[in-house]
CSV table of C-alpha atoms and ligand atoms in Angstrom, one decimal:
chain,number,residue,atom,x,y,z
F,1,THR,CA,-0.1,0.0,0.0
F,2,GLN,CA,1.1,3.5,-0.7
F,3,SER,CA,2.7,5.3,2.2
F,4,THR,CA,1.6,8.7,3.5
F,5,ARG,CA,3.5,11.8,4.1
F,6,PRO,CA,3.3,11.4,7.9
F,7,GLN,CA,4.6,7.7,7.6
F,8,ARG,CA,7.6,9.0,5.2
F,9,LEU,CA,8.3,11.6,7.9
F,10,LEU,CA,8.4,9.1,10.6
F,11,GLY,CA,10.6,6.8,8.4
F,12,ALA,CA,13.2,9.8,8.0
F,13,VAL,CA,13.1,10.3,11.9
F,14,GLN,CA,13.8,6.6,12.5
F,15,GLN,CA,16.5,6.3,9.9
F,16,ASN,CA,18.3,9.7,10.7
F,17,ALA,CA,17.4,10.9,14.2
F,18,THR,CA,19.2,9.7,17.4
F,19,ARG,CA,16.8,8.0,19.9
F,20,GLY,CA,16.3,10.0,23.0
F,21,ASP,CA,17.6,13.3,21.2
F,22,PRO,CA,14.8,15.7,20.7
F,23,ARG,CA,17.1,18.2,18.9
F,24,SER,CA,18.1,15.6,16.3
F,25,VAL,CA,14.4,14.6,15.8
F,26,VAL,CA,13.6,18.3,15.2
F,27,LYS,CA,16.6,18.8,12.9
F,28,THR,CA,15.6,15.7,10.9
F,29,ILE,CA,12.1,16.7,10.3
F,30,ASP,CA,13.1,20.3,9.2
F,31,GLN,CA,15.7,18.8,6.8
F,32,PHE,CA,13.1,16.3,5.5
F,33,CYS,CA,10.6,19.3,4.9
F,34,LYS,CA,13.2,21.5,3.3
F,35,HIS,CA,14.6,19.1,0.9
F,36,LYS,CA,12.0,16.2,0.4
F,37,GLU,CA,8.4,17.1,1.1
F,38,TRP,CA,6.9,20.2,2.7
F,39,ALA,CA,4.6,19.2,5.9
F,40,MET,CA,2.6,21.7,7.9
F,41,ASN,CA,5.0,21.6,11.1
F,42,VAL,CA,5.5,25.0,12.8
F,43,GLY,CA,9.0,24.7,11.3
F,44,ASP,CA,12.4,26.0,12.5
F,45,GLU,CA,11.8,29.7,12.1
F,46,LYS,CA,8.5,30.1,13.9
F,47,GLY,CA,9.7,27.1,16.2
F,48,CYS,CA,12.6,29.4,17.5
F,49,ILE,CA,9.9,31.9,18.5
F,50,LEU,CA,7.8,29.1,20.1
F,51,ASP,CA,11.1,27.9,22.0
F,52,SER,CA,11.7,31.4,23.4
F,53,VAL,CA,8.0,31.9,24.7
F,54,VAL,CA,8.2,28.4,26.4
F,55,SER,CA,11.6,28.9,27.9
F,56,GLU,CA,10.6,32.4,29.1
F,57,LEU,CA,7.3,31.1,30.5
F,58,ASN,CA,8.6,27.9,32.1
F,59,PRO,CA,5.1,26.4,32.1
F,60,ALA,CA,4.0,23.5,34.3
F,61,THR,CA,1.0,22.7,32.3
F,62,VAL,CA,0.8,23.0,28.6
F,63,LEU,CA,-2.2,22.2,26.1
F,64,GLU,CA,-1.4,21.7,22.4
F,65,LEU,CA,-4.3,21.9,20.0
F,66,GLY,CA,-3.4,19.8,16.9
F,67,THR,CA,-0.5,17.5,17.2
F,68,TYR,CA,-0.1,16.4,13.6
F,69,CYS,CA,3.3,14.5,13.5
F,70,GLY,CA,4.4,15.8,17.0
F,71,TYR,CA,7.1,18.3,15.7
F,72,SER,CA,5.9,21.1,18.0
F,73,THR,CA,5.2,18.6,20.8
F,74,VAL,CA,8.7,17.5,20.8
F,75,ARG,CA,10.0,21.3,20.6
F,76,ILE,CA,7.9,22.2,23.7
F,77,ALA,CA,8.2,19.1,25.8
F,78,SER,CA,12.1,19.2,25.3
F,79,LEU,CA,12.1,22.5,27.0
F,80,LEU,CA,9.6,21.7,30.0
F,81,PRO,CA,10.9,21.3,33.5
F,82,PRO,CA,10.9,17.8,34.9
F,83,HIS,CA,7.4,17.5,36.4
F,84,ALA,CA,5.8,19.7,33.8
F,85,ARG,CA,3.1,18.0,31.6
F,86,LEU,CA,2.0,18.6,28.1
F,87,ILE,CA,-1.5,17.4,26.9
F,88,THR,CA,-1.8,17.5,23.1
F,89,LEU,CA,-5.2,16.8,21.3
F,90,GLU,CA,-5.2,15.0,17.8
F,91,PHE,CA,-8.5,13.9,16.2
F,92,ASN,CA,-6.9,12.1,13.3
F,93,PRO,CA,-5.9,8.6,14.4
F,94,HIS,CA,-3.4,8.2,11.7
F,95,PHE,CA,-1.7,11.5,12.7
F,96,ALA,CA,-2.0,10.4,16.3
F,97,ALA,CA,-0.3,7.0,15.6
F,98,VAL,CA,2.6,8.6,13.9
F,99,ALA,CA,3.0,11.4,16.4
F,100,ARG,CA,3.0,8.8,19.3
F,101,GLN,CA,6.1,7.1,17.6
F,102,ILE,CA,7.9,10.4,16.9
F,103,ILE,CA,7.3,11.6,20.5
F,104,ALA,CA,8.7,8.1,21.8
F,105,TRP,CA,11.7,8.3,19.4
F,106,ALA,CA,12.6,11.7,21.0
F,107,GLY,CA,12.2,10.0,24.6
F,108,LEU,CA,9.6,12.5,25.7
F,109,GLN,CA,6.6,10.1,26.1
F,110,ASP,CA,6.7,10.6,29.9
F,111,LYS,CA,6.1,14.3,29.6
F,112,VAL,CA,3.5,14.1,27.0
F,113,LEU,CA,-0.1,13.0,27.0
F,114,LEU,CA,-1.6,12.6,23.4
F,115,VAL,CA,-5.2,12.5,23.6
F,116,GLU,CA,-7.2,11.2,20.6
F,117,GLY,CA,-10.2,13.4,19.8
F,118,ALA,CA,-11.6,16.7,18.9
F,119,SER,CA,-10.7,19.9,20.9
F,120,GLY,CA,-14.4,20.9,21.3
F,121,ASP,CA,-15.2,17.5,23.0
F,122,TRP,CA,-12.2,17.3,25.2
F,123,ILE,CA,-11.6,20.8,26.5
F,124,PRO,CA,-14.8,20.7,28.8
F,125,LYS,CA,-13.5,17.4,30.2
F,126,MET,CA,-9.9,18.6,31.0
F,127,LYS,CA,-10.5,19.2,34.8
F,128,GLU,CA,-12.5,16.0,35.5
F,129,GLN,CA,-10.4,13.6,33.3
F,130,PHE,CA,-6.8,14.9,33.7
F,131,GLY,CA,-7.0,16.9,36.8
F,132,VAL,CA,-6.0,20.1,35.2
F,133,LYS,CA,-6.7,23.3,37.0
F,134,THR,CA,-5.5,25.8,34.6
F,135,PHE,CA,-3.2,26.0,31.6
F,136,ASP,CA,0.0,28.0,31.7
F,137,LEU,CA,0.4,27.8,28.0
F,138,VAL,CA,-1.9,26.9,25.1
F,139,PHE,CA,-0.4,26.2,21.5
F,140,LEU,CA,-3.1,26.7,18.9
F,141,ASP,CA,-2.3,24.9,15.6
F,142,HIS,CA,-5.5,23.0,14.7
F,143,TRP,CA,-8.2,23.8,12.3
F,144,LYS,CA,-8.0,27.7,11.9
F,145,ASP,CA,-11.8,28.2,12.2
F,146,ARG,CA,-11.7,26.4,15.7
F,147,TYR,CA,-9.1,28.9,17.3
F,148,LEU,CA,-11.8,31.3,18.4
F,149,PRO,CA,-14.6,28.9,19.5
F,150,ASP,CA,-12.0,26.8,21.5
F,151,THR,CA,-10.5,30.0,23.1
F,152,LYS,CA,-14.1,31.0,24.2
F,153,LEU,CA,-14.7,27.4,25.4
F,154,MET,CA,-11.5,27.4,27.5
F,155,GLU,CA,-12.6,30.7,29.1
F,156,GLU,CA,-16.0,29.3,29.8
F,157,CYS,CA,-14.5,26.2,31.4
F,158,GLY,CA,-12.2,28.3,33.6
F,159,LEU,CA,-9.0,26.7,32.1
F,160,LEU,CA,-7.4,30.1,31.8
F,161,ARG,CA,-6.0,32.2,34.7
F,162,LYS,CA,-4.4,35.7,34.9
F,163,GLY,CA,-1.2,35.3,33.0
F,164,SER,CA,-2.1,32.2,30.9
F,165,VAL,CA,-0.5,32.6,27.6
F,166,LEU,CA,-2.2,31.5,24.2
F,167,LEU,CA,0.2,31.2,21.3
F,168,ALA,CA,-1.4,30.7,17.9
F,169,ASP,CA,0.3,29.5,14.6
F,170,ASN,CA,-0.8,30.6,11.1
F,171,VAL,CA,-2.5,33.9,12.1
F,172,VAL,CA,-1.5,35.3,8.6
F,173,CYS,CA,-1.2,31.9,6.6
F,174,PRO,CA,-3.7,30.3,6.1
F,175,GLY,CA,-4.9,32.9,8.5
F,176,THR,CA,-7.3,33.2,11.6
F,177,PRO,CA,-9.1,36.6,11.1
F,178,ASP,CA,-11.8,36.2,13.6
F,179,TYR,CA,-9.5,35.0,16.3
F,180,LEU,CA,-7.1,37.8,15.7
F,181,GLN,CA,-9.8,40.2,15.8
F,182,TYR,CA,-11.0,38.9,19.2
F,183,VAL,CA,-7.7,38.7,21.1
F,184,ARG,CA,-6.6,41.9,19.6
F,185,ASN,CA,-9.7,43.8,20.6
F,186,SER,CA,-10.8,42.1,23.7
F,187,PRO,CA,-9.9,44.0,27.0
F,188,ARG,CA,-9.1,40.5,28.6
F,189,TYR,CA,-6.1,39.9,26.4
F,190,ASN,CA,-2.7,41.5,25.8
F,191,SER,CA,-1.8,40.5,22.2
F,192,GLN,CA,1.6,40.8,20.5
F,193,TYR,CA,2.4,39.5,16.8
F,194,PHE,CA,5.7,37.8,16.0
F,195,ARG,CA,6.3,38.1,12.4
F,196,SER,CA,7.9,35.3,10.7
F,197,HIS,CA,7.4,33.0,7.6
F,198,LEU,CA,5.2,30.1,6.7
F,199,GLU,CA,7.3,27.0,7.5
F,200,TYR,CA,9.9,26.2,5.0
F,201,THR,CA,8.8,29.0,2.8
F,202,LYS,CA,9.3,32.7,2.0
F,203,ALA,CA,5.7,33.6,2.4
F,204,GLU,CA,4.7,35.8,5.4
F,205,ASP,CA,3.2,33.9,8.4
F,206,GLY,CA,3.5,34.6,12.1
F,207,LEU,CA,2.6,33.7,15.8
F,208,GLU,CA,0.2,35.8,18.0
F,209,LYS,CA,1.0,35.7,21.8
F,210,SER,CA,-1.9,36.6,23.8
F,211,VAL,CA,-1.8,36.9,27.6
F,212,PHE,CA,-5.1,36.4,29.4
F,213,LEU,CA,-5.6,39.1,31.7
F,214,GLY,CA,-8.4,37.3,33.9
W,301,7JE,C1,-10.8,19.9,16.3
W,301,7JE,N1,-9.4,19.4,16.4
W,301,7JE,N2,-8.9,19.0,17.6
W,301,7JE,C2,-7.8,18.5,17.3
W,301,7JE,C3,-7.5,18.6,16.0
W,301,7JE,C4,-6.3,18.3,15.2
W,301,7JE,C5,-6.4,18.5,13.8
W,301,7JE,C6,-5.3,18.1,13.0
W,301,7JE,O1,-4.0,18.2,13.6
W,301,7JE,C7,-5.1,18.9,11.7
W,301,7JE,C8,-5.6,18.3,10.5
W,301,7JE,C9,-5.3,19.1,9.4
W,301,7JE,C10,-5.0,20.5,9.4
W,301,7JE,C11,-4.9,21.1,10.7
W,301,7JE,C12,-4.6,22.6,11.0
W,301,7JE,N3,-3.3,22.9,10.3
W,301,7JE,C13,-3.3,23.6,9.1
W,301,7JE,O2,-4.4,23.6,8.5
W,301,7JE,C14,-2.1,24.3,8.7
W,301,7JE,C15,-2.0,24.6,7.3
W,301,7JE,C16,-0.9,25.2,6.7
W,301,7JE,C17,-0.8,25.7,5.3
W,301,7JE,C18,-0.2,26.8,4.9
W,301,7JE,C19,-0.2,27.0,3.5
W,301,7JE,C20,-0.6,26.0,2.6
W,301,7JE,F1,-0.7,26.5,1.2
W,301,7JE,C21,-1.2,24.9,3.1
W,301,7JE,C22,-1.3,24.6,4.3
W,301,7JE,C23,0.2,25.5,7.6
W,301,7JE,C24,0.2,25.2,8.9
W,301,7JE,O3,1.0,25.5,9.9
W,301,7JE,C25,-1.0,24.5,9.5
W,301,7JE,O4,-1.1,24.4,10.9
W,301,7JE,C26,-4.7,20.2,11.9
W,301,7JE,C27,-7.5,19.1,13.3
W,301,7JE,C28,-8.6,19.4,14.1
W,301,7JE,C29,-8.6,19.2,15.4
W,302,MG,MG1,0.6,25.4,11.8
């Protein structure tokens, strides 16, 4: 049977990256996407911005919406302090299966809880199912028309506290206009745009960092 792009990406990791070395997993995926096949990972340029936000925040509890192959999961988890936890939501079982193997190859499976299902179904269950109080950081990288409804849902479920940080990928390309309008105009957020490029291309894209003010 034909392999899929996520499977080919996993193969590249298993052939070229060092087990237990997150940086080599990240580097291998970026090389694959630059020279073999483009894939919708946050990439190395926006990835450095992601790294700086994570390192500065030193979060104990992180939520990622949209795992895909686990590239940003590995970048984030590799920077977390020992007892910190990252919950990542992936609704596509094939993406989830590949991501589990890539996260394991990086040796980060003990810091990451990959939950299969849709954000809208799981956000309301975070407290009762996983004992989450609030999230210190949320990385939004799933369907772009779900950023706004899921942000409102997190507010309603009391999953954000004063100082919680939302970091959203692709606010320019493919774009998330309704989400941007909301976080930039709501008195409950302090928002900042980090200009960058669409992964592995010269097109403009960027990350929006929004601090919840409570
Ligand atoms: C509800 N729910 N809950 C969990 C959950 C998880 C998923 C999947 O992980 C999933 C599947 C397909 C698409 C996405 C969103 N990502 C994108 O669409 C994207 C596109 C491009 C781009 C840019 C330029 C192009 F020309 C083509 C694609 C660049 C990027 O960085 C992207 O993130 C996410 C979906 C819904 C989910
Ligand atoms: Mg993205």
